[in-house]
Coordinates of C-alpha atoms in Angstrom, one line a residue:
M1 CA 16.0 -31.3 38.4
T2 CA 19.1 -33.0 36.8
L3 CA 19.4 -34.3 33.4
S4 CA 19.9 -37.8 32.7
Q5 CA 23.5 -39.2 32.6
P6 CA 25.0 -39.4 29.0
G7 CA 25.8 -42.6 27.3
T8 CA 25.3 -41.5 23.7
P9 CA 26.3 -38.6 21.7
A10 CA 26.0 -35.4 23.7
M11 CA 25.5 -31.6 23.7
K12 CA 27.7 -28.3 23.8
P13 CA 26.7 -25.0 24.7
F14 CA 26.6 -21.9 22.4
V15 CA 28.7 -18.9 23.6
F16 CA 26.7 -17.8 26.9
F17 CA 26.6 -14.4 28.2
V18 CA 25.2 -15.4 31.5
A19 CA 23.3 -12.8 33.4
C20 CA 19.7 -13.3 32.4
S21 CA 20.5 -13.6 28.7
L22 CA 20.7 -17.0 27.5
F23 CA 21.2 -18.7 23.9
T24 CA 19.9 -22.1 23.2
A25 CA 17.4 -23.6 21.0
C26 CA 13.8 -24.2 20.2
F27 CA 11.9 -23.7 17.0
A28 CA 9.5 -26.2 15.4
Q29 CA 8.8 -29.9 15.7
T30 CA 11.1 -31.8 13.1
P31 CA 13.8 -34.3 13.5
A32 CA 17.7 -33.3 13.4
P33 CA 18.8 -32.8 10.0
P34 CA 21.6 -35.0 8.8
Q35 CA 23.8 -32.2 8.0
A36 CA 23.9 -30.9 11.5
D37 CA 27.5 -30.7 13.0
A38 CA 26.3 -31.4 16.6
E39 CA 23.1 -32.1 18.3
F40 CA 21.8 -31.2 22.0
L41 CA 20.4 -34.2 23.4
E42 CA 19.0 -32.3 26.5
V43 CA 19.2 -28.8 27.7
L44 CA 18.0 -27.5 31.2
H45 CA 17.7 -23.8 32.3
E46 CA 16.5 -23.4 35.6
Y47 CA 16.0 -20.0 37.5
T48 CA 15.2 -19.7 41.3
L49 CA 14.3 -16.5 43.1
Q50 CA 15.0 -16.4 46.8
K51 CA 12.9 -14.9 49.3
D52 CA 15.6 -12.0 50.0
G53 CA 15.6 -11.0 46.3
G54 CA 18.6 -12.9 45.2
W55 CA 18.4 -15.7 42.7
S56 CA 20.2 -18.4 41.0
Y57 CA 20.5 -19.7 37.6
R58 CA 21.3 -23.4 36.9
Y59 CA 22.4 -24.7 33.2
E60 CA 23.0 -28.1 32.1
H61 CA 23.2 -29.8 28.7
R62 CA 24.5 -32.9 27.0
L63 CA 25.9 -32.3 23.5
A64 CA 26.6 -35.0 20.7
Y65 CA 29.6 -34.3 18.4
L66 CA 28.7 -35.4 14.9
T67 CA 31.3 -34.0 12.6
Y68 CA 35.0 -32.7 12.7
F69 CA 34.0 -29.2 12.4
A70 CA 32.1 -29.5 15.7
V71 CA 35.2 -31.1 17.2
N72 CA 37.8 -28.6 15.9
R73 CA 35.8 -25.3 15.3
A74 CA 32.2 -25.1 16.4
Y75 CA 32.1 -26.5 20.1
G76 CA 35.7 -26.7 21.5
E77 CA 35.1 -24.2 24.3
T78 CA 32.1 -22.9 26.5
F79 CA 32.3 -19.2 27.5
I80 CA 30.5 -17.7 30.6
V81 CA 30.6 -14.2 31.5
Y82 CA 29.8 -13.0 34.9
D83 CA 30.3 -10.3 37.5
P84 CA 32.2 -11.5 40.6
E85 CA 31.2 -8.7 42.7
W86 CA 27.6 -9.8 42.4
Q87 CA 27.7 -13.3 41.4
K88 CA 29.4 -16.6 42.1
L89 CA 29.9 -19.2 39.5
T90 CA 30.3 -22.9 40.1
V91 CA 30.9 -25.4 37.3
T92 CA 29.4 -28.5 38.7
S93 CA 30.1 -31.0 35.7
A94 CA 32.3 -31.1 32.8
E95 CA 33.2 -34.4 31.2
T96 CA 33.5 -36.1 27.9
Y97 CA 31.9 -39.5 27.2
L98 CA 33.6 -41.3 24.4
P99 CA 32.1 -43.8 21.9
D100 CA 33.9 -46.8 23.7
G101 CA 31.9 -45.8 26.8
S102 CA 34.9 -44.5 28.7
V103 CA 34.6 -41.0 30.5
V104 CA 37.4 -38.2 30.5
R105 CA 36.9 -35.6 33.3
T106 CA 37.8 -32.2 32.5
P107 CA 41.1 -31.3 34.4
P108 CA 41.4 -28.2 36.5
N109 CA 43.9 -26.4 34.0
A110 CA 41.0 -26.6 31.4
F111 CA 39.1 -23.9 33.4
N112 CA 40.5 -20.4 32.8
E113 CA 39.1 -17.2 34.0
V114 CA 40.0 -14.2 31.8
T115 CA 38.9 -10.5 31.3
P116 CA 36.1 -10.4 28.7
Q117 CA 37.5 -8.8 25.5
F118 CA 34.9 -6.3 25.4
A119 CA 35.9 -4.9 28.8
A120 CA 39.6 -4.7 28.2
Q121 CA 39.5 -1.0 27.6
S122 CA 37.4 0.0 30.5
G123 CA 38.7 0.2 34.1
Q124 CA 35.3 0.2 35.5
Y125 CA 34.3 -3.1 33.9
R126 CA 37.7 -5.0 34.1
R127 CA 36.1 -6.6 37.3
L128 CA 34.0 -8.8 34.9
R129 CA 35.1 -12.3 34.4
E130 CA 34.8 -14.8 31.4
M131 CA 35.0 -18.4 32.4
V132 CA 36.6 -20.3 29.5
V133 CA 35.9 -24.1 29.8
T134 CA 38.0 -26.1 27.3
H135 CA 36.4 -29.5 26.3
I136 CA 39.0 -32.1 26.2
A137 CA 39.2 -35.6 24.5
L138 CA 37.0 -34.7 21.8
Q139 CA 36.2 -36.7 18.8
R140 CA 33.4 -37.5 16.3
G141 CA 30.6 -39.5 18.1
C142 CA 31.6 -38.3 21.7
T143 CA 29.3 -36.6 24.1
V144 CA 30.0 -33.8 26.4
R145 CA 28.1 -33.1 29.5
L146 CA 28.4 -29.6 31.0
A147 CA 26.6 -28.2 34.2
Y148 CA 27.1 -25.0 36.1
R149 CA 25.4 -22.6 38.7
L150 CA 25.4 -18.7 39.0
D151 CA 24.3 -17.5 42.3
T152 CA 23.4 -13.8 42.3
K153 CA 23.0 -11.2 45.3
P154 CA 20.0 -9.3 45.8
G155 CA 19.9 -5.9 44.0
F156 CA 21.8 -7.1 40.9
L157 CA 18.5 -6.9 39.2
P158 CA 15.1 -5.5 40.7
G159 CA 13.9 -9.1 40.8
L160 CA 14.2 -12.1 38.7
S161 CA 14.1 -12.0 34.9
G162 CA 15.5 -13.9 32.1
R163 CA 15.6 -14.7 28.4
V164 CA 15.9 -18.0 26.7
I165 CA 16.5 -17.8 22.8
C166 CA 14.9 -21.1 21.3
G167 CA 16.9 -21.7 18.2
G168 CA 20.4 -22.0 16.8
R169 CA 22.9 -23.8 14.5
S170 CA 22.4 -27.4 16.0
P171 CA 19.3 -29.2 16.7
V172 CA 17.9 -29.9 20.3
R173 CA 16.1 -33.2 21.1
R174 CA 14.6 -31.9 24.4
L175 CA 14.7 -28.4 26.0
I176 CA 13.3 -27.7 29.6
V177 CA 12.9 -24.2 31.1
R178 CA 12.0 -24.1 34.8
V179 CA 11.2 -20.7 36.7
I180 CA 10.8 -21.2 40.6
V181 CA 9.5 -18.3 42.6
P182 CA 8.2 -18.1 46.2
S183 CA 4.6 -19.0 46.4
G184 CA 2.1 -16.3 45.3
T185 CA 5.0 -14.2 43.4
P186 CA 3.4 -12.7 40.1
L187 CA 5.4 -13.9 37.0
H188 CA 5.0 -11.9 33.8
H189 CA 6.0 -14.1 30.9
V190 CA 5.6 -14.1 27.2
F191 CA 6.8 -16.6 24.5
F192 CA 7.2 -15.0 21.0
R193 CA 6.5 -17.0 18.1
S194 CA 5.4 -19.9 20.1
S195 CA 2.0 -21.0 21.6
S196 CA 3.7 -23.0 24.4
E197 CA 2.1 -22.5 27.9
P198 CA 4.0 -23.5 31.2
V199 CA 2.8 -26.0 33.4
R200 CA 2.4 -24.6 36.8
T201 CA 3.0 -26.6 40.0
A202 CA 3.6 -26.1 43.7
E203 CA 6.9 -27.5 45.3
G204 CA 8.1 -26.7 48.9
G205 CA 6.4 -23.3 49.3
N206 CA 7.2 -22.4 45.7
D207 CA 5.4 -21.9 42.4
V208 CA 7.2 -23.8 39.6
Y209 CA 6.6 -22.8 36.0
T210 CA 7.8 -25.4 33.5
W211 CA 8.1 -25.3 29.6
E212 CA 9.3 -28.3 27.8
L213 CA 9.9 -28.5 24.0
A214 CA 11.2 -31.5 22.1
G215 CA 12.5 -32.0 18.3
I216 CA 13.8 -28.6 17.8
P217 CA 15.5 -28.3 14.3
M218 CA 18.7 -26.4 13.5
V219 CA 18.4 -23.0 12.0
A220 CA 20.2 -22.9 8.5
V221 CA 22.5 -20.2 8.0
E222 CA 21.2 -18.2 4.9
S223 CA 22.0 -14.8 3.6
H224 CA 20.2 -11.7 4.7
Q225 CA 18.4 -13.5 7.4
P226 CA 17.4 -11.7 10.6
G227 CA 19.1 -12.6 13.9
Y228 CA 18.0 -15.8 15.7
E229 CA 15.8 -13.6 17.9
R230 CA 13.8 -12.6 14.9
I231 CA 13.3 -16.0 13.6
V232 CA 12.8 -18.6 16.4
P233 CA 10.7 -18.5 19.6
V234 CA 11.9 -16.5 22.5
L235 CA 10.9 -16.7 26.1
H236 CA 10.9 -13.6 28.4
F237 CA 9.7 -13.8 32.1
S238 CA 10.1 -11.4 35.1
T239 CA 8.8 -10.8 38.6
Y240 CA 8.8 -7.0 38.8
D241 CA 7.0 -4.0 37.1
Y242 CA 7.9 -1.0 35.0
A243 CA 8.3 1.3 38.1
A244 CA 10.8 -1.1 39.6
M245 CA 12.7 -1.2 36.4
R246 CA 13.0 2.5 35.9
K247 CA 13.9 2.9 39.6
H248 CA 16.8 0.2 39.1
V249 CA 18.3 1.5 36.0
L250 CA 18.3 5.3 36.6
P251 CA 17.5 7.2 39.7
G252 CA 15.9 10.1 37.6
K253 CA 16.8 13.2 35.9
G254 CA 19.0 14.4 39.0
F255 CA 21.4 11.6 38.0
L256 CA 22.1 13.3 34.5
V257 CA 24.5 15.8 35.8
L258 CA 27.8 16.9 33.8
P259 CA 31.1 17.9 35.4
D260 CA 32.2 21.6 34.5
R261 CA 34.7 20.4 31.7
A262 CA 31.8 18.5 30.1
V263 CA 29.6 21.5 30.3
K264 CA 32.1 23.6 28.5
A265 CA 32.7 20.9 25.6
V266 CA 28.9 20.8 25.2
S267 CA 28.7 24.7 25.0
E268 CA 31.5 24.5 22.3
I269 CA 30.0 21.7 20.3
V270 CA 26.6 23.4 19.8
K271 CA 27.4 27.1 19.6
N272 CA 27.0 27.3 15.9
E273 CA 24.1 25.0 15.7
R274 CA 20.8 26.9 15.2
S275 CA 17.9 24.3 15.3
N276 CA 17.1 21.4 17.9
L277 CA 17.7 18.8 15.4
E278 CA 21.2 20.1 14.4
R279 CA 22.3 20.4 18.3
A280 CA 20.9 17.0 18.8
M281 CA 23.0 15.8 15.8
A282 CA 26.1 17.4 16.7
L283 CA 26.0 15.9 20.2
R284 CA 25.1 12.5 19.0
K285 CA 28.1 12.4 16.7
W286 CA 30.5 13.5 19.6
V287 CA 29.4 10.7 21.9
E288 CA 29.5 8.1 19.2
T289 CA 33.1 8.9 17.8
D290 CA 34.9 10.2 21.1
F291 CA 33.6 7.8 23.6
A292 CA 34.6 4.2 23.2
L293 CA 31.9 1.5 23.3
V294 CA 32.0 -1.4 25.9
A295 CA 30.1 -3.7 23.7
C296 CA 28.4 -6.0 26.2
D297 CA 24.8 -7.3 26.9
P298 CA 23.6 -4.8 29.6
A299 CA 22.5 -7.9 31.5
V300 CA 26.0 -8.7 32.1
I301 CA 26.4 -5.5 34.3
G302 CA 22.7 -5.6 35.8
F303 CA 21.4 -2.8 33.7
K304 CA 23.0 -0.1 35.7
A305 CA 24.4 3.1 34.2
L306 CA 27.5 4.8 35.3
P307 CA 27.3 8.6 36.4
P308 CA 27.7 10.8 33.4
A309 CA 30.7 12.4 35.0
R310 CA 32.4 9.0 35.3
V311 CA 31.8 8.4 31.5
F312 CA 33.3 11.7 30.6
E313 CA 36.2 11.3 32.5
D314 CA 37.0 7.6 31.2
A315 CA 35.7 8.4 27.7
V316 CA 34.1 4.9 27.6
G317 CA 31.1 3.2 28.7
T318 CA 28.4 0.6 27.7
G319 CA 25.6 1.5 25.5
L320 CA 23.6 2.4 28.5
D321 CA 26.4 4.5 29.9
K322 CA 26.7 6.4 26.6
A323 CA 23.0 6.9 26.2
S324 CA 22.8 8.4 29.9
F325 CA 25.8 10.7 29.0
L326 CA 24.3 11.7 25.8
A327 CA 20.9 12.5 27.4
A328 CA 22.8 14.7 30.0
A329 CA 24.7 16.6 27.3
C330 CA 21.2 17.1 25.4
L331 CA 19.8 18.5 28.5
E332 CA 22.6 20.9 29.2
A333 CA 22.2 22.1 25.5
G334 CA 18.7 23.0 26.3
L335 CA 16.9 20.1 24.8
D336 CA 14.1 17.9 26.5
A337 CA 15.9 14.5 26.3
E338 CA 15.9 11.4 28.4
P339 CA 17.7 8.0 28.1
A340 CA 15.6 4.9 27.0
L341 CA 15.9 1.3 26.8
L342 CA 14.8 -0.3 23.5
S343 CA 12.9 -3.6 22.8
A344 CA 12.4 -4.9 19.3
D345 CA 9.0 -6.4 20.3
Q346 CA 5.9 -5.5 22.3
P347 CA 7.4 -5.9 25.7
I348 CA 6.5 -7.1 29.1
P349 CA 8.0 -5.4 32.2
S350 CA 11.3 -7.4 31.9
L351 CA 14.7 -6.0 31.4
S352 CA 15.7 -9.1 29.4
M353 CA 13.7 -7.6 26.6
F354 CA 15.7 -4.4 26.4
G355 CA 19.1 -5.1 25.1
R356 CA 19.8 -1.6 23.6
A357 CA 19.9 2.0 24.9
A358 CA 19.2 5.3 23.1
V359 CA 18.2 8.7 23.8
L360 CA 14.5 10.1 23.2
V361 CA 14.5 13.6 22.3
H362 CA 11.3 15.6 22.4
T363 CA 11.3 18.9 20.3
P364 CA 8.3 21.4 19.3
D365 CA 9.6 21.8 15.8
S366 CA 10.9 18.2 14.8
G367 CA 8.8 16.1 16.9
D368 CA 10.2 13.2 18.9
F369 CA 13.1 11.1 17.6
L370 CA 15.6 8.7 18.9
L371 CA 19.5 9.2 19.0
D372 CA 21.8 6.3 19.0
P373 CA 24.9 7.0 20.7
N374 CA 26.6 3.7 20.0
S375 CA 26.7 3.3 16.1
P376 CA 26.6 5.6 13.1
Q377 CA 23.2 7.2 12.6
D378 CA 22.2 9.1 9.5
S379 CA 18.3 9.6 10.3
P380 CA 15.9 9.3 13.1
L381 CA 14.5 6.4 11.3
A382 CA 18.0 4.6 11.0
S383 CA 18.1 1.0 10.6
G384 CA 17.3 -0.9 14.0
L385 CA 15.2 2.3 15.2
S386 CA 12.1 2.1 13.3
G387 CA 9.4 0.2 15.0
V388 CA 11.2 -0.3 18.3
F389 CA 9.5 0.2 21.6
P390 CA 11.3 2.8 23.6
F391 CA 11.0 2.6 27.5
P392 CA 11.8 6.2 28.8
L393 CA 13.9 6.1 32.0
C394 CA 12.9 9.7 33.3
S395 CA 9.2 10.1 32.3
F396 CA 6.3 7.9 33.8
A397 CA 5.4 6.5 30.4
E398 CA 5.3 2.8 29.6
P399 CA 6.8 1.6 26.1
T400 CA 4.8 2.5 22.9
R401 CA 5.9 1.6 19.4
Y402 CA 8.4 4.2 17.8
A403 CA 7.5 4.9 14.3
G404 CA 9.0 8.4 14.1
P405 CA 7.5 10.9 11.6
E406 CA 4.9 9.3 9.4
V407 CA 6.3 9.2 5.8
E408 CA 6.6 6.7 3.0
N409 CA 10.0 5.0 2.8
K410 CA 10.8 6.1 -0.7
V411 CA 13.9 6.7 -3.1
S412 CA 13.8 8.3 -6.4
L413 CA 16.0 9.3 -9.2
V414 CA 14.9 11.8 -11.9
C415 CA 17.4 12.5 -14.9
D416 CA 17.2 14.7 -17.9
W417 CA 19.9 13.9 -20.4
V418 CA 20.7 15.4 -23.9
V419 CA 22.6 13.2 -26.4
S420 CA 24.7 15.4 -28.9
P421 CA 25.4 14.4 -32.4
D422 CA 29.0 13.3 -31.3
W423 CA 27.3 11.0 -28.8
S424 CA 28.5 12.9 -25.7
I425 CA 25.9 13.4 -22.8
K426 CA 25.1 16.3 -20.8
G427 CA 22.2 16.7 -18.3
R428 CA 21.1 16.9 -14.6
C429 CA 20.0 14.4 -12.1
R430 CA 18.0 14.8 -8.9
A431 CA 17.7 12.1 -6.1
E432 CA 15.3 12.2 -3.2
Q433 CA 15.4 10.0 -0.1
N434 CA 12.5 9.8 2.4
G435 CA 11.7 8.0 5.6
A436 CA 14.3 5.3 6.5
F437 CA 16.4 6.1 3.4
A438 CA 17.0 9.8 4.2
V439 CA 20.3 11.0 5.6
P440 CA 19.4 14.3 7.4
F441 CA 22.2 13.9 10.0
D442 CA 24.7 13.7 7.1
P443 CA 23.2 15.2 3.6
R444 CA 26.6 14.9 2.1
K445 CA 26.0 11.2 1.8
A446 CA 23.2 11.9 -0.6
A447 CA 25.4 13.8 -2.8
D448 CA 28.2 11.2 -2.7
R449 CA 25.8 8.2 -3.3
L450 CA 24.3 10.2 -6.3
A451 CA 27.8 10.9 -7.9
R452 CA 28.6 7.3 -7.4
S453 CA 25.5 6.1 -9.3
C454 CA 25.9 8.6 -12.0
S455 CA 29.7 8.1 -12.6
V456 CA 29.2 4.3 -13.8
A457 CA 26.0 5.2 -15.9
A458 CA 25.9 5.6 -19.7
W459 CA 29.6 4.6 -20.6
G460 CA 30.9 6.7 -17.8
M461 CA 29.8 10.0 -16.6
K462 CA 31.8 12.9 -15.2
V463 CA 29.9 14.4 -12.2
S464 CA 30.0 17.9 -11.1
E465 CA 28.1 20.5 -8.9
A466 CA 27.0 17.5 -6.6
K467 CA 25.2 18.7 -3.5
G468 CA 23.0 17.2 -0.7
E469 CA 20.8 19.0 1.7
R470 CA 18.2 18.2 4.3
T471 CA 14.8 19.4 3.3
G472 CA 13.0 17.8 6.4
V473 CA 13.4 15.8 9.6
I474 CA 13.4 12.6 7.4
R475 CA 13.8 13.9 3.9
T476 CA 17.0 14.6 1.9
V477 CA 17.8 15.7 -1.7
A478 CA 20.8 15.6 -3.9
E479 CA 21.4 17.2 -7.3
A480 CA 24.4 16.8 -9.7
A481 CA 25.4 17.9 -13.3
V482 CA 26.5 15.2 -15.4
N483 CA 28.4 14.9 -18.7
S484 CA 30.3 12.2 -20.8
D485 CA 33.0 11.9 -23.4
P486 CA 31.9 11.0 -26.8
Y487 CA 31.2 7.4 -27.4
R488 CA 33.8 5.5 -29.2
E489 CA 32.4 3.1 -31.9
T490 CA 33.0 -0.6 -31.5
T491 CA 33.4 -3.0 -34.6
A492 CA 29.9 -4.3 -34.0
G493 CA 28.6 -0.7 -34.4
L494 CA 26.4 -0.9 -31.4
M495 CA 26.2 1.4 -28.5
A496 CA 24.8 0.8 -25.0
I497 CA 23.6 3.4 -22.6
K498 CA 23.5 2.2 -19.1
L499 CA 21.0 3.5 -16.9
P500 CA 21.8 4.7 -13.5
A501 CA 20.8 3.1 -10.3
V502 CA 18.6 4.8 -7.8
P503 CA 20.7 5.9 -4.8
F504 CA 20.2 4.0 -1.7
G505 CA 17.9 1.6 -3.7
I506 CA 17.7 -2.2 -4.1
E507 CA 19.9 -2.2 -7.2
E508 CA 22.8 -0.9 -5.0
S509 CA 22.2 -3.5 -2.1
P510 CA 23.8 -6.8 -2.0
I511 CA 20.5 -8.7 -2.0
N512 CA 20.4 -11.4 -4.9
V513 CA 18.0 -14.0 -5.4
G514 CA 19.1 -17.5 -6.3
P515 CA 17.5 -20.7 -7.4
R516 CA 17.4 -22.2 -3.9
E517 CA 14.5 -22.4 -1.5
R518 CA 14.8 -20.9 2.0
T519 CA 13.9 -21.9 5.3
T520 CA 14.1 -18.6 7.1
A521 CA 13.0 -15.0 6.4
V522 CA 14.7 -12.6 4.1
S523 CA 15.6 -9.1 5.8
L524 CA 15.1 -6.1 3.5
P525 CA 16.3 -2.6 4.2
A526 CA 12.6 -1.5 4.7
A527 CA 9.1 -1.8 3.2
M528 CA 9.7 0.8 0.4
R529 CA 8.9 2.3 -3.1
E530 CA 11.9 2.9 -5.5
E531 CA 11.4 5.0 -8.7
L532 CA 13.5 5.9 -11.7
R533 CA 12.3 8.4 -14.1
M534 CA 14.3 9.4 -17.1
T535 CA 14.2 11.6 -20.2
I536 CA 16.9 11.1 -22.9
H537 CA 17.0 13.5 -25.7
F538 CA 18.6 12.4 -29.1
P539 CA 19.6 14.1 -32.3
K540 CA 17.0 13.8 -35.0
G541 CA 16.8 10.4 -36.7
I542 CA 18.3 8.3 -34.1
A543 CA 16.2 5.3 -32.8
P544 CA 17.1 2.5 -30.4
V545 CA 17.3 -0.9 -31.8
A546 CA 15.0 -2.1 -29.4
L547 CA 13.1 -0.8 -26.2
P548 CA 11.8 -3.3 -23.4
G549 CA 8.0 -3.3 -23.6
E550 CA 5.7 -2.5 -20.8
T551 CA 6.4 -4.8 -17.8
R552 CA 4.1 -5.2 -14.8
I553 CA 4.2 -8.0 -12.0
R554 CA 2.4 -7.8 -8.7
N555 CA 2.3 -10.4 -6.0
G556 CA 2.0 -10.5 -2.2
V557 CA 5.4 -9.3 -1.6
G558 CA 5.4 -6.2 -4.0
E559 CA 5.1 -4.8 -7.4
V560 CA 7.4 -4.0 -10.5
R561 CA 6.4 -1.6 -13.3
S562 CA 8.5 -0.6 -16.1
L563 CA 7.5 1.5 -19.1
F564 CA 9.7 2.8 -22.0
R565 CA 8.5 5.2 -24.7
Y566 CA 10.1 6.4 -27.7
D567 CA 8.9 9.4 -30.0
G568 CA 12.0 11.0 -30.9
D569 CA 13.3 11.1 -27.3
I570 CA 13.1 8.4 -24.8
E571 CA 10.9 8.6 -21.7
L572 CA 11.0 5.8 -19.1
T573 CA 9.6 5.1 -15.7
R574 CA 10.6 2.1 -13.5
T575 CA 9.1 1.4 -10.2
L576 CA 9.6 -1.2 -7.4
V577 CA 7.3 -1.5 -4.5
L578 CA 8.0 -3.8 -1.6
F579 CA 5.3 -4.3 0.9
L580 CA 7.3 -6.1 3.6
H581 CA 10.3 -5.6 5.6
E582 CA 10.9 -9.3 6.3
V583 CA 9.8 -11.8 3.7
P584 CA 8.8 -15.2 5.2
P585 CA 10.3 -18.1 3.5
E586 CA 7.0 -19.3 2.1
R587 CA 7.0 -16.1 0.1
Y588 CA 10.5 -16.2 -1.2
P589 CA 9.3 -17.2 -4.6
E590 CA 7.5 -14.0 -4.9
L591 CA 10.5 -12.0 -4.0
Q592 CA 12.5 -13.9 -6.4
A593 CA 10.0 -13.1 -9.2
L594 CA 10.0 -9.4 -8.6
L595 CA 13.8 -9.0 -8.2
R596 CA 14.6 -11.0 -11.3
V597 CA 12.3 -8.6 -13.3
W598 CA 13.7 -5.5 -11.4
H599 CA 17.4 -6.8 -12.0
D600 CA 17.0 -7.8 -15.6
P601 CA 19.9 -6.4 -17.5
A602 CA 17.6 -5.8 -20.5
Q603 CA 15.7 -3.3 -18.3
W604 CA 18.9 -1.4 -17.4
T605 CA 20.4 -0.9 -20.9
I606 CA 19.2 0.8 -24.0
R607 CA 21.3 0.0 -27.4
F608 CA 21.6 1.8 -30.5
D609 CA 23.1 1.4 -33.9
V610 CA 26.0 3.9 -33.9
S611 CA 26.4 3.5 -37.7
K612 CA 23.1 5.2 -38.3
K613 CA 23.9 8.6 -36.2
T614 CA 23.4 11.7 -37.5
R615 CA 26.6 14.1 -37.7

């Protein structure tokens, strides 16, 4: 199948990492918005499985350039990453159709192969190539037609699989996905956030599955939105099962062997660690910080891990390489561990769904938990791990949802302050973090965040004796003493006590709500509960100028409650509950209503008439 020849505005590609993972567009069914910088007129993805296990991928598009931003910034080049040891790339068409009808064909010097930036520090992966196609003669109103083919040898993957992300920053008039397999070959497929079903036909001894979508709108760029894969429809497919996946990625635990120098390093790292959790934490931090990351999609290297000995010698590897090495280190330290691939959605047996790798640790005292060797991690429920589906690579288990230990995601701050007649303050504060907000891998962070919160409370507090500790697998506590200098009177005679923000709470996050409507979801840190409880003792006869009344608002997104009471002392409780991790755009007004009340300055400040103070 070939797309029609352009004669009108055209299409341009995203940045493609081509080895089964593809980025394009497909979302709802609305016309292209006028503010679009470019529009894909047609896009084709075609996968063909050969009888010997090899496969080919054919891509074609026409892209219309509507603005100078598209010409000068957004769509000046196309990037195609591939492995020349396994794959052959052929660019079959690259030409620009000008508004006057003339055609400019891309010259040979506009095709340049380079080493991908992510592979520059790894000798093992410097074999990878990135074809950079520079589009020429671009001007507003032109159309670019691009087509290429990627042929892959048998064994690069356990069969045929792929991913098409249907959504992006430019609208698409027409999108076609074709998957061609030998007749009778089973095809697993799932289309997240879409009800589209393929049309199945027979052609020349093959079964052909075709999906076609039209009128796909652009995805607006909005703050705190999830990645495109969490917003738009995504198609995954494969011709193999979980057993073939496991065998392809990792031969088994016998593969996880360390050289003698690595064994000695592991022994030195864990010699002073007493619990399973502490040993796992120490090894995870070592692998994260001392081994460089080749940050590539595992599809680019065929989802194959390097031997742990090679990772140790080079001190560099992909996310999958580092996970395999960390699993080997955990096994050497006496932990029951195995590498695992992670899927964000309920998976089918397709490697295209597993873009991340981690280590699954099984312990009798701390339960099962995941270690991320590739980025900072403060908790077994760190961002990006809670709710994923791990696929263990050594045990014979299928992916099941990882929730970690069952506990409420909660942060709280309890303060008891005493105000002296000279208007200095002394007291103590205690903060707790549970679930996704706990930092058991580095409890010092709990103390640091508490100190930071208290230091800007009142009119500036001095913090001492700050200490954080791990009180559970996903629970941490921090305590500190606070004191302030006497308040200095102003000419207005008014004093304001600013309340402290709850460490790790929404008040500390950059999430703000504006008056505008949204078209995409808002990604929150977690479904959570946040609570501030304070008692402030005052000298006799001192009363606040005014206190906020009792406030309560509840809707489908969450709840806010505030209660201030004065009977010589002030007691207050403020509570924010968020029911959702991601707030859909239709419920954004409800989130706005909650956070406007929660962030209201009048709810975070207590004012007094200093001229009436008792000395």
